[in-house]
Amino acid sequence: MAKAMKLIRKRLGLPMLSKDQESHPGVMGLRTPGYYIFSLHFRNCPMGFESMAAELNVEGVVSRRMTILEAFWEVAERYAAAAAEIARCRGLSLLIYFATDDTRRLRPIAKSKLSGFGRVVFGLEDDEVGHVYPQWREHELEEIENKSNKDMSPEALQMRSNMAIAEWWVMANSHWVLSHSGTSFSETAASWGLGPRGEMERIDVVHGFQHVATSFRRDWEKDSCTLIGAAMKEHAINCPNDQYYY
């Protein structure tokens, strides 16, 4: 994990953190003084990414997913603007991290739609993007290699699994996450980030147009019921992230 975080930081031009800033290498993900991180994740299920892709690309399922994707981009633009306002209020730069299994189709759209609000970045190279636990069967591995020349060796699969966990950790250490129904990747990351040891402020899950479920950070120092707009008290008071709703 530490090596992966160091590599991603280098790719994105983010400074390495000192021992005074980070207790162990990589433990803060991409959190960096001076930056507010708005992360987005969309699972588009392209063929060759995971064993379930064939089942998830039948006509009815794809139609439903495309409806969610359209709603996702609409919400993404709205909330990227809100994240930019929060960053300005706190005197920070906005970093927009986009994670997806479908880099070829969705990364250009993310750049096009969100670059006007902050710097849009991707931490992994195309050939590093993979499922944490894809559960491939032997004949599927051979079929993918024959059709796409994609490296499906045990070493390549393990590398992609490791990088998927690294990207999960980036999500877990973001300040605001936007996700959608049908994926546990970013939602489990938010479970850690919104907890006492993280600094995440909220996660929004898009279920469709005008249907977004929001979970806010709780005041873990006092009680687990009170919702607060930021992990740092001064930000929760002066520049909270609990006033933007779909």
Tab-separated table of N, CA and C in Angstrom, residues 100-212:
chain	number	residue	atom	x	y	z
A	100	THR	N	-12.875	4.442	-11.887
A	100	THR	CA	-13.835	3.672	-12.667
A	100	THR	C	-13.190	2.412	-13.213
A	101	ASP	N	-14.019	1.426	-13.498
A	101	ASP	CA	-13.527	0.219	-14.152
A	101	ASP	C	-13.487	0.382	-15.668
A	102	ASP	N	-14.125	1.440	-16.167
A	102	ASP	CA	-14.239	1.659	-17.619
A	102	ASP	C	-13.479	2.925	-18.001
A	103	THR	N	-12.167	2.845	-17.955
A	103	THR	CA	-11.326	4.034	-18.150
A	103	THR	C	-11.464	4.619	-19.551
A	104	ARG	N	-11.566	3.770	-20.543
A	104	ARG	CA	-11.597	4.251	-21.935
A	104	ARG	C	-12.831	5.098	-22.205
A	105	ARG	N	-13.975	4.683	-21.704
A	105	ARG	CA	-15.215	5.406	-21.988
A	105	ARG	C	-15.453	6.580	-21.041
A	106	LEU	N	-15.179	6.381	-19.754
A	106	LEU	CA	-15.642	7.353	-18.772
A	106	LEU	C	-14.618	8.410	-18.351
A	107	ARG	N	-13.336	8.114	-18.424
A	107	ARG	CA	-12.355	9.132	-18.029
A	107	ARG	C	-12.433	10.398	-18.893
A	108	PRO	N	-12.558	10.283	-20.219
A	108	PRO	CA	-12.683	11.514	-21.023
A	108	PRO	C	-13.920	12.331	-20.673
A	109	ILE	N	-15.012	11.653	-20.305
A	109	ILE	CA	-16.229	12.368	-19.935
A	109	ILE	C	-16.013	13.116	-18.624
A	110	ALA	N	-15.353	12.455	-17.675
A	110	ALA	CA	-15.063	13.116	-16.398
A	110	ALA	C	-14.226	14.367	-16.605
A	111	LYS	N	-13.208	14.276	-17.453
A	111	LYS	CA	-12.367	15.435	-17.761
A	111	LYS	C	-13.204	16.561	-18.356
A	112	SER	N	-14.046	16.208	-19.301
A	112	SER	CA	-14.846	17.205	-20.009
A	112	SER	C	-15.836	17.904	-19.092
A	113	LYS	N	-16.499	17.140	-18.234
A	113	LYS	CA	-17.573	17.691	-17.412
A	113	LYS	C	-17.095	18.381	-16.135
A	114	LEU	N	-15.950	17.942	-15.592
A	114	LEU	CA	-15.571	18.387	-14.247
A	114	LEU	C	-14.337	19.278	-14.173
A	115	SER	N	-13.586	19.406	-15.255
A	115	SER	CA	-12.344	20.175	-15.202
A	115	SER	C	-12.561	21.652	-14.934
A	116	GLY	N	-13.754	22.145	-15.187
A	116	GLY	CA	-14.026	23.551	-14.916
A	116	GLY	C	-14.137	23.870	-13.439
A	117	PHE	N	-14.205	22.849	-12.592
A	117	PHE	CA	-14.379	23.061	-11.151
A	117	PHE	C	-13.100	22.824	-10.359
A	118	GLY	N	-12.222	21.983	-10.873
A	118	GLY	CA	-10.984	21.657	-10.168
A	118	GLY	C	-10.135	20.753	-11.032
A	119	ARG	N	-9.007	20.357	-10.514
A	119	ARG	CA	-8.089	19.487	-11.258
A	119	ARG	C	-8.576	18.044	-11.194
A	120	VAL	N	-8.896	17.470	-12.352
A	120	VAL	CA	-9.391	16.094	-12.439
A	120	VAL	C	-8.205	15.154	-12.631
A	121	VAL	N	-8.109	14.127	-11.779
A	121	VAL	CA	-6.952	13.227	-11.835
A	121	VAL	C	-7.385	11.768	-11.787
A	122	PHE	N	-6.500	10.904	-12.317
A	122	PHE	CA	-6.671	9.461	-12.290
A	122	PHE	C	-5.379	8.858	-11.756
A	123	GLY	N	-5.475	8.018	-10.752
A	123	GLY	CA	-4.263	7.516	-10.113
A	123	GLY	C	-3.641	6.301	-10.758
A	124	LEU	N	-4.434	5.532	-11.523
A	124	LEU	CA	-3.933	4.282	-12.086
A	124	LEU	C	-3.787	4.360	-13.598
A	125	GLU	N	-2.817	3.635	-14.118
A	125	GLU	CA	-2.696	3.454	-15.555
A	125	GLU	C	-3.772	2.462	-16.001
A	126	ASP	N	-4.115	2.492	-17.280
A	126	ASP	CA	-5.178	1.615	-17.785
A	126	ASP	C	-4.928	0.145	-17.462
A	127	ASP	N	-3.689	-0.310	-17.636
A	127	ASP	CA	-3.405	-1.729	-17.439
A	127	ASP	C	-3.302	-2.114	-15.958
A	128	GLU	N	-3.439	-1.135	-15.055
A	128	GLU	CA	-3.422	-1.414	-13.621
A	128	GLU	C	-4.829	-1.538	-13.054
A	129	VAL	N	-5.827	-1.161	-13.834
A	129	VAL	CA	-7.206	-1.129	-13.345
A	129	VAL	C	-7.784	-2.546	-13.374
A	130	GLY	N	-8.254	-3.012	-12.233
A	130	GLY	CA	-8.828	-4.350	-12.153
A	130	GLY	C	-9.662	-4.516	-10.898
A	131	HIS	N	-10.286	-5.662	-10.784
A	131	HIS	CA	-11.164	-5.967	-9.659
A	131	HIS	C	-10.339	-6.468	-8.480
A	132	VAL	N	-10.800	-6.174	-7.271
A	132	VAL	CA	-10.114	-6.662	-6.078
A	132	VAL	C	-10.117	-8.186	-6.052
A	133	TYR	N	-11.258	-8.780	-6.394
A	133	TYR	CA	-11.391	-10.238	-6.370
A	133	TYR	C	-12.321	-10.658	-7.510
A	134	PRO	N	-11.811	-10.725	-8.747
A	134	PRO	CA	-12.662	-10.912	-9.918
A	134	PRO	C	-13.244	-12.310	-10.088
A	135	GLN	N	-12.690	-13.330	-9.420
A	135	GLN	CA	-13.219	-14.697	-9.453
A	135	GLN	C	-13.300	-15.260	-10.878
A	136	TRP	N	-12.211	-15.097	-11.612
A	136	TRP	CA	-12.184	-15.625	-12.973
A	136	TRP	C	-12.170	-17.147	-12.988
A	137	ARG	N	-12.825	-17.720	-14.015
A	137	ARG	CA	-12.704	-19.144	-14.307
A	137	ARG	C	-11.675	-19.313	-15.427
A	138	GLU	N	-11.058	-20.480	-15.481
A	138	GLU	CA	-9.923	-20.691	-16.378
A	138	GLU	C	-10.265	-20.386	-17.833
A	139	HIS	N	-11.412	-20.845	-18.294
A	139	HIS	CA	-11.762	-20.628	-19.702
A	139	HIS	C	-11.999	-19.153	-20.000
A	140	GLU	N	-12.433	-18.380	-18.978
A	140	GLU	CA	-12.648	-16.941	-19.175
A	140	GLU	C	-11.312	-16.222	-19.347
A	141	LEU	N	-10.321	-16.619	-18.564
A	141	LEU	CA	-8.999	-16.006	-18.674
A	141	LEU	C	-8.421	-16.231	-20.074
A	142	GLU	N	-8.547	-17.443	-20.577
A	142	GLU	CA	-8.030	-17.755	-21.909
A	142	GLU	C	-8.776	-16.975	-22.989
A	143	GLU	N	-10.086	-16.859	-22.831
A	143	GLU	CA	-10.893	-16.149	-23.824
A	143	GLU	C	-10.520	-14.673	-23.888
A	144	ILE	N	-10.313	-14.044	-22.732
A	144	ILE	CA	-9.959	-12.621	-22.689
A	144	ILE	C	-8.585	-12.403	-23.318
A	145	GLU	N	-7.625	-13.257	-22.965
A	145	GLU	CA	-6.282	-13.124	-23.530
A	145	GLU	C	-6.300	-13.279	-25.050
A	146	ASN	N	-7.112	-14.214	-25.550
A	146	ASN	CA	-7.182	-14.451	-26.989
A	146	ASN	C	-7.837	-13.287	-27.727
A	147	LYS	N	-8.823	-12.663	-27.095
A	147	LYS	CA	-9.576	-11.600	-27.766
A	147	LYS	C	-8.897	-10.234	-27.663
A	148	SER	N	-8.258	-9.962	-26.532
A	148	SER	CA	-7.752	-8.608	-26.293
A	148	SER	C	-6.249	-8.511	-26.083
A	149	ASN	N	-5.568	-9.649	-25.997
A	149	ASN	CA	-4.137	-9.666	-25.687
A	149	ASN	C	-3.835	-9.054	-24.321
A	150	LYS	N	-4.830	-9.000	-23.459
A	150	LYS	CA	-4.651	-8.478	-22.106
A	150	LYS	C	-3.939	-9.523	-21.253
A	151	ASP	N	-2.977	-9.081	-20.492
A	151	ASP	CA	-2.218	-9.987	-19.630
A	151	ASP	C	-3.103	-10.475	-18.489
A	152	MET	N	-3.423	-11.749	-18.478
A	152	MET	CA	-4.272	-12.336	-17.448
A	152	MET	C	-3.493	-13.355	-16.616
A	153	SER	N	-2.197	-13.169	-16.551
A	153	SER	CA	-1.361	-14.058	-15.747
A	153	SER	C	-1.654	-13.851	-14.267
A	154	PRO	N	-1.343	-14.829	-13.420
A	154	PRO	CA	-1.558	-14.656	-11.974
A	154	PRO	C	-0.870	-13.408	-11.423
A	155	GLU	N	0.316	-13.110	-11.948
A	155	GLU	CA	1.050	-11.926	-11.473
A	155	GLU	C	0.315	-10.640	-11.842
A	156	ALA	N	-0.219	-10.580	-13.064
A	156	ALA	CA	-0.949	-9.387	-13.506
A	156	ALA	C	-2.244	-9.220	-12.726
A	157	LEU	N	-2.940	-10.331	-12.474
A	157	LEU	CA	-4.186	-10.262	-11.710
A	157	LEU	C	-3.928	-9.793	-10.282
A	158	GLN	N	-2.833	-10.270	-9.688
A	158	GLN	CA	-2.495	-9.853	-8.328
A	158	GLN	C	-2.121	-8.373	-8.286
A	159	MET	N	-1.382	-7.918	-9.305
A	159	MET	CA	-1.009	-6.502	-9.368
A	159	MET	C	-2.263	-5.624	-9.445
A	160	ARG	N	-3.220	-6.011	-10.289
A	160	ARG	CA	-4.448	-5.217	-10.426
A	160	ARG	C	-5.265	-5.249	-9.140
A	161	SER	N	-5.277	-6.389	-8.484
A	161	SER	CA	-5.980	-6.485	-7.207
A	161	SER	C	-5.364	-5.547	-6.175
A	162	ASN	N	-4.037	-5.508	-6.126
A	162	ASN	CA	-3.342	-4.618	-5.193
A	162	ASN	C	-3.644	-3.146	-5.498
A	163	MET	N	-3.647	-2.794	-6.778
A	163	MET	CA	-3.912	-1.409	-7.163
A	163	MET	C	-5.367	-1.031	-6.922
A	164	ALA	N	-6.264	-2.010	-7.033
A	164	ALA	CA	-7.671	-1.747	-6.719
A	164	ALA	C	-7.839	-1.402	-5.239
A	165	ILE	N	-7.121	-2.127	-4.379
A	165	ILE	CA	-7.161	-1.823	-2.948
A	165	ILE	C	-6.557	-0.446	-2.688
A	166	ALA	N	-5.505	-0.097	-3.418
A	166	ALA	CA	-4.897	1.228	-3.265
A	166	ALA	C	-5.901	2.320	-3.650
A	167	GLU	N	-6.637	2.099	-4.732
A	167	GLU	CA	-7.624	3.100	-5.140
A	167	GLU	C	-8.777	3.162	-4.143
A	168	TRP	N	-9.138	2.033	-3.580
A	168	TRP	CA	-10.141	2.006	-2.502
A	168	TRP	C	-9.672	2.875	-1.332
A	169	TRP	N	-8.376	2.803	-1.029
A	169	TRP	CA	-7.826	3.589	0.079
A	169	TRP	C	-7.830	5.084	-0.251
A	170	VAL	N	-7.614	5.413	-1.521
A	170	VAL	CA	-7.734	6.811	-1.944
A	170	VAL	C	-9.153	7.303	-1.686
A	171	MET	N	-10.146	6.498	-2.045
A	171	MET	CA	-11.544	6.865	-1.820
A	171	MET	C	-11.819	7.030	-0.323
A	172	ALA	N	-11.332	6.090	0.477
A	172	ALA	CA	-11.588	6.112	1.919
A	172	ALA	C	-11.012	7.357	2.579
A	173	ASN	N	-9.959	7.911	2.003
A	173	ASN	CA	-9.312	9.086	2.575
A	173	ASN	C	-9.661	10.377	1.843
A	174	SER	N	-10.755	10.353	1.107
A	174	SER	CA	-11.246	11.576	0.462
A	174	SER	C	-12.152	12.334	1.430
A	175	HIS	N	-12.413	13.593	1.118
A	175	HIS	CA	-13.290	14.392	1.969
A	175	HIS	C	-14.762	14.251	1.597
A	176	TRP	N	-15.015	14.038	0.322
A	176	TRP	CA	-16.385	13.906	-0.176
A	176	TRP	C	-16.364	12.868	-1.281
A	177	VAL	N	-17.294	11.910	-1.234
A	177	VAL	CA	-17.362	10.851	-2.236
A	177	VAL	C	-18.732	10.850	-2.902
A	178	LEU	N	-18.726	10.705	-4.211
A	178	LEU	CA	-19.958	10.527	-4.981
A	178	LEU	C	-19.906	9.155	-5.630
A	179	SER	N	-20.939	8.349	-5.379
A	179	SER	CA	-20.996	7.003	-5.905
A	179	SER	C	-22.383	6.748	-6.500
A	180	HIS	N	-22.733	5.484	-6.661
A	180	HIS	CA	-24.040	5.144	-7.226
A	180	HIS	C	-24.466	3.780	-6.719
A	181	SER	N	-25.730	3.457	-6.887
A	181	SER	CA	-26.230	2.158	-6.462
A	181	SER	C	-25.642	1.058	-7.332
A	182	GLY	N	-25.436	-0.108	-6.745
A	182	GLY	CA	-24.915	-1.234	-7.507
A	182	GLY	C	-23.435	-1.470	-7.351
A	183	THR	N	-22.783	-0.772	-6.434
A	183	THR	CA	-21.357	-1.014	-6.190
A	183	THR	C	-21.061	-0.867	-4.702
A	184	SER	N	-20.283	-1.791	-4.181
A	184	SER	CA	-19.894	-1.715	-2.771
A	184	SER	C	-18.506	-1.108	-2.611
A	185	PHE	N	-17.803	-0.887	-3.710
A	185	PHE	CA	-16.420	-0.413	-3.667
A	185	PHE	C	-16.294	0.895	-2.899
A	186	SER	N	-17.000	1.918	-3.342
A	186	SER	CA	-16.883	3.223	-2.700
A	186	SER	C	-17.688	3.303	-1.407
A	187	GLU	N	-18.762	2.531	-1.319
A	187	GLU	CA	-19.571	2.577	-0.100
A	187	GLU	C	-18.822	1.976	1.082
A	188	THR	N	-18.069	0.896	0.852
A	188	THR	CA	-17.277	0.335	1.945
A	188	THR	C	-16.127	1.269	2.302
A	189	ALA	N	-15.572	1.959	1.292
A	189	ALA	CA	-14.530	2.950	1.578
A	189	ALA	C	-15.084	4.059	2.473
A	190	ALA	N	-16.311	4.470	2.194
A	190	ALA	CA	-16.938	5.526	3.000
A	190	ALA	C	-17.224	5.056	4.421
A	191	SER	N	-17.463	3.756	4.588
A	191	SER	CA	-17.687	3.228	5.937
A	191	SER	C	-16.475	3.488	6.819
A	192	TRP	N	-15.285	3.371	6.210
A	192	TRP	CA	-14.071	3.678	6.975
A	192	TRP	C	-13.875	5.187	7.080
A	193	GLY	N	-14.019	5.883	5.965
A	193	GLY	CA	-13.741	7.313	5.947
A	193	GLY	C	-14.635	8.134	6.850
A	194	LEU	N	-15.884	7.734	6.970
A	194	LEU	CA	-16.822	8.471	7.825
A	194	LEU	C	-16.699	8.075	9.294
A	195	GLY	N	-15.904	7.065	9.574
A	195	GLY	CA	-15.720	6.612	10.946
A	195	GLY	C	-14.761	7.495	11.726
A	196	PRO	N	-14.521	7.168	12.987
A	196	PRO	CA	-13.707	8.010	13.871
A	196	PRO	C	-12.280	8.236	13.392
A	197	ARG	N	-11.715	7.284	12.640
A	197	ARG	CA	-10.313	7.401	12.234
A	197	ARG	C	-10.144	8.091	10.883
A	198	GLY	N	-11.234	8.293	10.169
A	198	GLY	CA	-11.158	8.945	8.874
A	198	GLY	C	-11.462	10.428	8.955
A	199	GLU	N	-11.427	11.096	7.794
A	199	GLU	CA	-11.765	12.518	7.738
A	199	GLU	C	-12.785	12.820	6.647
A	200	MET	N	-13.464	11.790	6.192
A	200	MET	CA	-14.499	12.002	5.187
A	200	MET	C	-15.678	12.753	5.803
A	201	GLU	N	-16.282	13.626	4.990
A	201	GLU	CA	-17.388	14.443	5.477
A	201	GLU	C	-18.752	13.930	5.028
A	202	ARG	N	-18.792	13.301	3.845
A	202	ARG	CA	-20.074	12.797	3.358
A	202	ARG	C	-19.869	11.886	2.158
A	203	ILE	N	-20.870	11.057	1.913
A	203	ILE	CA	-20.949	10.284	0.679
A	203	ILE	C	-22.358	10.440	0.130
A	204	ASP	N	-22.451	10.619	-1.176
A	204	ASP	CA	-23.738	10.686	-1.865
A	204	ASP	C	-23.813	9.522	-2.843
A	205	VAL	N	-24.907	8.774	-2.785
A	205	VAL	CA	-25.101	7.607	-3.643
A	205	VAL	C	-26.261	7.878	-4.588
A	206	VAL	N	-25.973	7.899	-5.887
A	206	VAL	CA	-26.986	8.198	-6.902
A	206	VAL	C	-27.749	6.924	-7.241
A	207	HIS	N	-29.068	6.978	-7.087
A	207	HIS	CA	-29.935	5.855	-7.448
A	207	HIS	C	-30.706	6.140	-8.731
A	208	GLY	N	-30.743	7.398	-9.134
A	208	GLY	CA	-31.466	7.798	-10.332
A	208	GLY	C	-31.691	9.302	-10.294
A	209	PHE	N	-32.412	9.825	-11.256
A	209	PHE	CA	-32.701	11.252	-11.276
A	209	PHE	C	-33.566	11.616	-10.071
A	210	GLN	N	-33.146	12.686	-9.362
A	210	GLN	CA	-33.831	13.165	-8.173
A	210	GLN	C	-33.914	12.104	-7.074
A	211	HIS	N	-32.947	11.194	-7.070
A	211	HIS	CA	-32.901	10.177	-6.022
A	211	HIS	C	-31.448	9.945	-5.634
A	212	VAL	N	-31.009	10.692	-4.624
A	212	VAL	CA	-29.631	10.612	-4.132
A	212	VAL	C	-29.665	10.423	-2.623
